[in-house]
mmCIF file of C-alpha atoms in Angstrom:
data_model
loop_
_atom_site.group_PDB
_atom_site.id
_atom_site.type_symbol
_atom_site.label_atom_id
_atom_site.label_comp_id
_atom_site.label_asym_id
_atom_site.label_seq_id
_atom_site.Cartn_x
_atom_site.Cartn_y
_atom_site.Cartn_z
ATOM 1 C CA MET A 11 44.424 28.361 -83.149
ATOM 2 C CA PRO A 12 46.895 25.875 -82.453
ATOM 3 C CA THR A 13 46.356 22.656 -84.547
ATOM 4 C CA PRO A 14 48.063 19.331 -83.868
ATOM 5 C CA HIS A 15 50.879 18.961 -85.444
ATOM 6 C CA GLY A 16 53.773 16.482 -86.262
ATOM 7 C CA SER A 17 54.482 12.277 -85.582
ATOM 8 C CA ARG A 18 54.418 12.741 -81.876
ATOM 9 C CA GLY A 19 51.206 14.882 -81.296
ATOM 10 C CA GLY A 20 52.510 18.163 -81.471
ATOM 11 C CA MET A 21 50.534 21.919 -81.664
ATOM 12 C CA ALA A 22 51.236 24.433 -84.110
ATOM 13 C CA PHE A 23 51.324 28.018 -82.984
ATOM 14 C CA SER A 24 50.163 31.260 -85.312
ATOM 15 C CA ALA A 25 52.442 34.466 -85.068
ATOM 16 C CA ASP A 26 50.234 35.660 -82.883
ATOM 17 C CA GLU A 27 49.035 32.734 -80.678
ATOM 18 C CA LEU A 28 53.210 32.704 -80.279
ATOM 19 C CA ARG A 29 52.833 36.961 -79.104
ATOM 20 C CA VAL A 30 50.506 36.363 -76.574
ATOM 21 C CA LEU A 31 51.679 33.322 -75.106
ATOM 22 C CA ARG A 32 54.907 34.872 -74.318
ATOM 23 C CA ARG A 33 53.087 37.591 -72.620
ATOM 24 C CA ALA A 34 51.256 35.975 -70.507
ATOM 25 C CA LEU A 35 54.619 33.951 -69.397
ATOM 26 C CA SER A 36 56.334 36.504 -68.871
ATOM 27 C CA ALA A 37 53.719 37.945 -67.009
ATOM 28 C CA ALA A 38 54.111 35.053 -64.950
ATOM 29 C CA LEU A 39 57.033 34.688 -64.190
ATOM 30 C CA GLN A 40 57.194 39.310 -63.220
ATOM 31 C CA SER A 41 56.111 39.288 -58.874
ATOM 32 C CA SER A 42 53.025 38.948 -58.264
ATOM 33 C CA THR A 43 51.881 42.905 -57.738
ATOM 34 C CA THR A 44 51.795 43.391 -61.881
ATOM 35 C CA THR A 45 48.674 42.699 -62.691
ATOM 36 C CA PRO A 46 47.965 42.580 -65.899
ATOM 37 C CA THR A 47 45.494 44.683 -68.245
ATOM 38 C CA PRO A 48 42.034 43.588 -69.814
ATOM 39 C CA ASP A 49 43.381 43.385 -73.009
ATOM 40 C CA ASP A 50 46.351 41.347 -71.830
ATOM 41 C CA VAL A 51 43.301 39.352 -69.984
ATOM 42 C CA ARG A 52 41.015 38.927 -72.413
ATOM 43 C CA ASP A 53 43.639 37.478 -74.666
ATOM 44 C CA TYR A 54 44.095 35.406 -72.760
ATOM 45 C CA LEU A 55 40.920 33.627 -72.000
ATOM 46 C CA ARG A 56 41.256 33.492 -75.828
ATOM 47 C CA LEU A 57 43.966 31.481 -75.935
ATOM 48 C CA VAL A 58 43.128 28.939 -73.525
ATOM 49 C CA GLU A 59 39.986 27.978 -75.493
ATOM 50 C CA ASP A 60 42.114 28.041 -78.740
ATOM 51 C CA VAL A 61 44.859 25.193 -76.718
ATOM 52 C CA ASP A 62 41.186 23.651 -75.243
ATOM 53 C CA GLU A 63 39.887 23.468 -78.654
ATOM 54 C CA ALA A 64 42.991 21.752 -80.193
ATOM 55 C CA ALA A 65 43.200 19.538 -77.437
ATOM 56 C CA ARG A 66 39.737 18.410 -78.776
ATOM 57 C CA GLU A 67 40.954 18.217 -82.864
ATOM 58 C CA ALA A 68 43.246 16.502 -81.287
ATOM 59 C CA GLY A 69 41.329 13.425 -79.079
ATOM 60 C CA ARG A 70 39.122 13.445 -82.101
ATOM 61 C CA LEU A 71 42.166 13.143 -84.720
ATOM 62 C CA ARG A 72 43.151 10.004 -82.454
ATOM 63 C CA THR A 73 40.466 8.584 -82.506
ATOM 64 C CA PHE A 74 39.793 8.501 -86.169
ATOM 65 C CA LEU A 75 43.330 7.013 -86.478
ATOM 66 C CA LEU A 76 42.876 4.317 -84.016
ATOM 67 C CA ALA A 77 39.779 2.944 -86.280
ATOM 68 C CA GLU A 78 41.754 2.772 -89.534
ATOM 69 C CA LEU A 79 44.230 1.218 -87.879
ATOM 70 C CA ALA A 80 40.819 -1.542 -86.430
ATOM 71 C CA ARG A 81 39.920 -1.863 -90.658
ATOM 72 C CA TYR A 82 43.687 -2.240 -92.037
ATOM 73 C CA ARG A 83 44.299 -5.168 -89.514
ATOM 74 C CA ALA A 84 40.933 -6.164 -89.942
ATOM 75 C CA ALA A 85 41.771 -6.769 -93.718
ATOM 76 C CA LEU A 86 45.366 -8.739 -93.172
ATOM 77 C CA PRO A 87 46.922 -9.657 -95.493
ATOM 78 C CA GLY A 88 46.354 -7.908 -98.246
ATOM 79 C CA SER A 89 47.250 -4.641 -96.177
ATOM 80 C CA ALA A 90 50.172 -5.029 -94.788
ATOM 81 C CA ALA A 91 51.794 -2.079 -96.091
ATOM 82 C CA GLY A 92 49.427 0.220 -94.734
ATOM 83 C CA TYR A 93 48.871 -1.877 -92.100
ATOM 84 C CA LEU A 94 52.002 -1.332 -90.501
ATOM 85 C CA GLU A 95 52.858 2.277 -91.853
ATOM 86 C CA ARG A 96 49.547 3.195 -89.329
ATOM 87 C CA LEU A 97 50.882 1.003 -86.559
ATOM 88 C CA THR A 98 54.113 2.600 -86.866
ATOM 89 C CA GLY A 99 52.542 6.506 -86.603
ATOM 90 C CA ALA A 100 49.799 5.262 -83.605
ATOM 91 C CA LEU A 101 53.379 3.861 -81.871
ATOM 92 C CA ASP A 102 54.822 7.501 -82.632
ATOM 93 C CA THR A 103 52.697 9.008 -80.802
ATOM 94 C CA GLY A 104 52.522 6.823 -77.611
ATOM 95 C CA TYR A 105 49.649 4.094 -79.043
ATOM 96 C CA VAL A 106 50.549 0.985 -76.653
ATOM 97 C CA PRO A 107 50.324 -1.948 -79.165
ATOM 98 C CA VAL A 108 47.143 -4.223 -77.900
ATOM 99 C CA PRO A 109 47.269 -8.836 -78.659
ATOM 100 C CA ASP A 110 45.226 -8.649 -81.720
ATOM 101 C CA ASP A 111 48.371 -6.514 -83.420
ATOM 102 C CA LEU A 112 51.196 -8.249 -81.928
ATOM 103 C CA ALA A 113 49.091 -11.744 -83.760
ATOM 104 C CA ALA A 114 48.804 -9.672 -86.791
ATOM 105 C CA LEU A 115 52.576 -9.401 -86.691
ATOM 106 C CA ARG A 116 53.265 -12.356 -86.240
ATOM 107 C CA MET A 117 50.440 -13.841 -88.624
ATOM 108 C CA LEU A 118 52.998 -11.571 -90.761
ATOM 109 C CA ARG A 119 55.511 -13.359 -90.417
ATOM 110 C CA THR A 120 54.625 -16.974 -91.983
ATOM 111 C CA HIS A 121 54.225 -14.782 -94.923
ATOM 112 C CA PRO A 122 56.716 -15.116 -97.854
ATOM 113 C CA SER A 123 57.745 -11.250 -98.392
ATOM 114 C CA SER A 124 60.924 -9.444 -99.694
ATOM 115 C CA GLU A 125 64.040 -9.436 -97.255
ATOM 116 C CA ALA A 126 62.970 -5.769 -96.613
ATOM 117 C CA GLU A 127 59.778 -6.151 -95.574
ATOM 118 C CA THR A 128 61.120 -9.782 -93.600
ATOM 119 C CA HIS A 129 62.849 -7.454 -91.620
ATOM 120 C CA ARG A 130 60.357 -4.154 -91.557
ATOM 121 C CA ARG A 131 57.659 -6.555 -90.092
ATOM 122 C CA TYR A 132 60.652 -8.718 -87.844
ATOM 123 C CA GLY A 133 61.118 -4.933 -85.749
ATOM 124 C CA VAL A 134 57.404 -3.765 -86.441
ATOM 125 C CA LEU A 135 56.961 -7.164 -83.796
ATOM 126 C CA ARG A 136 60.194 -6.542 -81.645
ATOM 127 C CA ARG A 137 58.900 -2.787 -80.515
ATOM 128 C CA CYS A 138 55.529 -3.749 -80.209
ATOM 129 C CA GLU A 139 56.282 -6.791 -77.814
ATOM 130 C CA HIS A 140 59.050 -4.375 -75.825
ATOM 131 C CA LEU A 141 56.017 -1.834 -75.545
ATOM 132 C CA ALA A 142 53.097 -4.934 -74.237
ATOM 133 C CA GLU A 143 55.638 -6.140 -72.111
ATOM 134 C CA LEU A 144 56.004 -2.342 -70.436
ATOM 135 C CA ASP A 145 52.580 -1.527 -70.107
ATOM 136 C CA VAL A 146 52.246 -5.069 -68.135
ATOM 137 C CA ARG A 147 54.633 -4.195 -65.793
ATOM 138 C CA ALA A 148 53.571 -0.927 -65.160
ATOM 139 C CA ARG A 149 50.599 -2.095 -64.782
ATOM 140 C CA LEU A 150 51.265 -4.993 -62.121
ATOM 141 C CA ALA A 151 53.368 -2.235 -60.114
ATOM 142 C CA ALA A 152 50.160 0.592 -59.670
ATOM 143 C CA ARG A 153 47.968 -2.957 -58.763
ATOM 144 C CA ILE A 154 50.093 -4.422 -55.798
ATOM 145 C CA PRO A 155 51.637 -2.933 -53.215
ATOM 146 C CA ALA A 156 55.109 -3.099 -51.265
ATOM 147 C CA PRO A 157 55.419 -5.303 -49.110
ATOM 148 C CA ALA A 158 55.104 -3.359 -45.636
ATOM 149 C CA SER A 159 58.213 -3.958 -43.108
ATOM 150 C CA PRO A 160 57.559 -4.881 -39.862
ATOM 151 C CA PRO A 161 57.082 -2.517 -37.116
ATOM 152 C CA VAL A 162 60.662 -1.489 -35.629
ATOM 153 C CA THR A 163 59.351 -2.169 -31.885
ATOM 154 C CA ALA A 164 59.063 -5.601 -32.197
ATOM 155 C CA ARG A 165 59.924 -7.659 -29.735
ATOM 156 C CA LEU A 166 62.797 -10.228 -31.084
ATOM 157 C CA GLY A 167 62.472 -13.876 -29.275
ATOM 158 C CA ARG A 168 60.347 -16.185 -28.179
ATOM 159 C CA THR A 169 56.888 -14.833 -27.281
ATOM 160 C CA ARG A 170 54.925 -16.220 -24.032
ATOM 161 C CA LEU A 171 51.568 -17.720 -24.602
ATOM 162 C CA ARG A 172 48.875 -16.652 -22.202
ATOM 163 C CA ALA A 173 46.526 -18.243 -20.391
ATOM 164 C CA LEU A 174 43.060 -19.295 -22.121
ATOM 165 C CA PRO A 175 40.026 -18.760 -19.586
ATOM 166 C CA GLY A 176 39.423 -22.657 -18.324
ATOM 167 C CA GLY A 177 43.120 -23.432 -18.812
ATOM 168 C CA ARG A 178 46.137 -23.912 -17.638
ATOM 169 C CA THR A 179 47.237 -21.448 -15.155
ATOM 170 C CA SER A 180 50.749 -20.598 -14.644
ATOM 171 C CA ALA A 181 49.991 -21.704 -11.395
ATOM 172 C CA ASP A 182 49.701 -25.861 -12.667
ATOM 173 C CA ASP A 183 53.395 -25.060 -14.638
ATOM 174 C CA PRO A 184 56.491 -26.249 -13.059
ATOM 175 C CA ALA A 185 58.725 -24.236 -14.826
ATOM 176 C CA GLU A 186 56.433 -21.137 -13.986
ATOM 177 C CA ARG A 187 55.589 -21.382 -10.338
ATOM 178 C CA GLY A 188 58.522 -20.206 -9.164
ATOM 179 C CA ARG A 189 59.475 -18.018 -11.326
ATOM 180 C CA GLY A 190 58.945 -14.010 -10.697
ATOM 181 C CA GLN A 191 58.563 -15.554 -6.855
ATOM 182 C CA GLU A 192 60.984 -14.954 -4.149
ATOM 183 C CA PRO A 193 62.484 -18.959 -2.847
ATOM 184 C CA LYS A 194 61.377 -19.431 0.744
ATOM 185 C CA PRO A 195 64.028 -20.663 3.504
ATOM 186 C CA ALA A 196 63.942 -23.882 4.811
ATOM 187 C CA PRO A 197 62.529 -24.859 7.643
ATOM 188 C CA ARG A 198 64.862 -24.548 11.353
ATOM 189 C CA PRO A 199 65.079 -27.784 12.468
ATOM 190 C CA ASP A 200 63.596 -29.061 15.970
ATOM 191 C CA PRO A 201 66.501 -29.267 19.312
ATOM 192 C CA ARG A 202 64.236 -31.227 20.380
ATOM 193 C CA THR A 203 64.575 -33.943 17.201
ATOM 194 C CA PRO A 204 68.419 -35.422 18.471
ATOM 195 C CA PRO A 205 70.336 -35.715 15.262
ATOM 196 C CA ALA A 206 69.844 -38.196 12.565
ATOM 197 C CA ASP A 207 72.509 -40.594 12.059
ATOM 198 C CA PRO A 208 73.838 -40.277 8.487
ATOM 199 C CA ASP A 209 75.459 -44.140 8.298
ATOM 200 C CA ALA A 210 71.993 -45.527 9.157
ATOM 201 C CA PRO A 211 70.427 -47.616 6.561
ATOM 202 C CA GLU A 212 67.357 -45.805 4.537
ATOM 203 C CA HIS A 213 63.873 -48.167 5.339
ATOM 204 C CA ASP A 214 60.258 -47.485 3.817
ATOM 205 C CA GLU A 215 58.831 -48.706 7.305
ATOM 206 C CA PRO A 216 58.939 -47.460 10.256
ATOM 207 C CA LYS A 217 61.271 -48.356 13.554
ATOM 208 C CA ARG A 218 60.087 -50.597 15.817
ATOM 209 C CA LYS A 219 60.277 -49.951 19.912
ATOM 210 C CA VAL A 220 63.345 -51.949 21.429
ATOM 211 C CA PRO A 221 61.882 -54.000 24.367
ATOM 212 C CA THR A 222 62.945 -52.829 28.145
ATOM 213 C CA PRO A 223 64.581 -55.540 30.797
ATOM 214 C CA ALA A 224 61.213 -55.317 32.053
ATOM 215 C CA GLU A 225 58.902 -56.246 29.121
ATOM 216 C CA ILE A 226 60.855 -59.431 28.318
ATOM 217 C CA PHE A 227 61.388 -60.105 32.237
ATOM 218 C CA PRO A 228 58.893 -59.313 33.733
ATOM 219 C CA PRO A 229 58.911 -59.712 38.061
ATOM 220 C CA ARG A 230 57.684 -62.475 39.615
ATOM 221 C CA ARG A 231 54.522 -62.461 42.561
ATOM 222 C CA ARG A 232 55.721 -63.471 45.412
ATOM 223 C CA THR A 233 53.459 -66.172 47.771
ATOM 224 C CA GLN A 234 51.152 -64.874 50.688
ATOM 225 C CA PRO A 235 51.765 -67.140 53.306
ATOM 226 C CA PRO A 236 48.354 -69.376 54.471
ATOM 227 C CA PRO A 237 46.321 -67.842 57.214
ATOM 228 C CA PRO A 238 47.448 -69.028 60.579
ATOM 229 C CA GLU A 239 44.047 -70.528 61.121
ATOM 230 C CA GLN A 240 44.437 -72.595 58.088
ATOM 231 C CA LEU A 241 47.885 -74.055 59.574
ATOM 232 C CA ALA A 242 46.682 -74.433 62.918
ATOM 233 C CA THR A 243 43.645 -76.997 61.400
ATOM 234 C CA GLY A 244 46.672 -78.776 59.625
#
């Protein structure tokens, strides 16, 4: 069966397993009319089972290594050499350092050590800080959606406000009263009305009526002569 191998979690296959894998890949590349033999199907199924078991074994090994890394981290600073070795191996297999790793590495830098060991601790710290920053950025990018662009059909410019129920209508607004309506024609002047004098002064009060001569000089009433009886007696 394939076994986990290598610093990056690769798998090592035996000669028989490589032969089966080569046959499976060749059959996959050929046309769909090719029907595998019963022996080929049996070998393919056995290879799938072996790969699944190797993946489970790799998961168990990774769990053990991470638990061992946590034990060495808890025993710092006395276990600095073993901790750095196991942390470097975990980083090679895709391990993302946790805040406890960053705190432990910063603590180790404050302890005296040789020049080579100081340089090694600083290099591992810089690598862990870079990987942790990339992980935070990736999680933020996956969580925060990109801002949506405004629709292309959106109208630009001033938007006209609509009247609310019970509020002011467009008929009450002088600016909106004549919009969308045809201008009314001016009233035609009455031919019986005399034209107004443009030079005449304007007055707020109405003009008074000019009196006629008969009103200024009323006619005198004629006295009647006395009756003849009155003349005779006199």
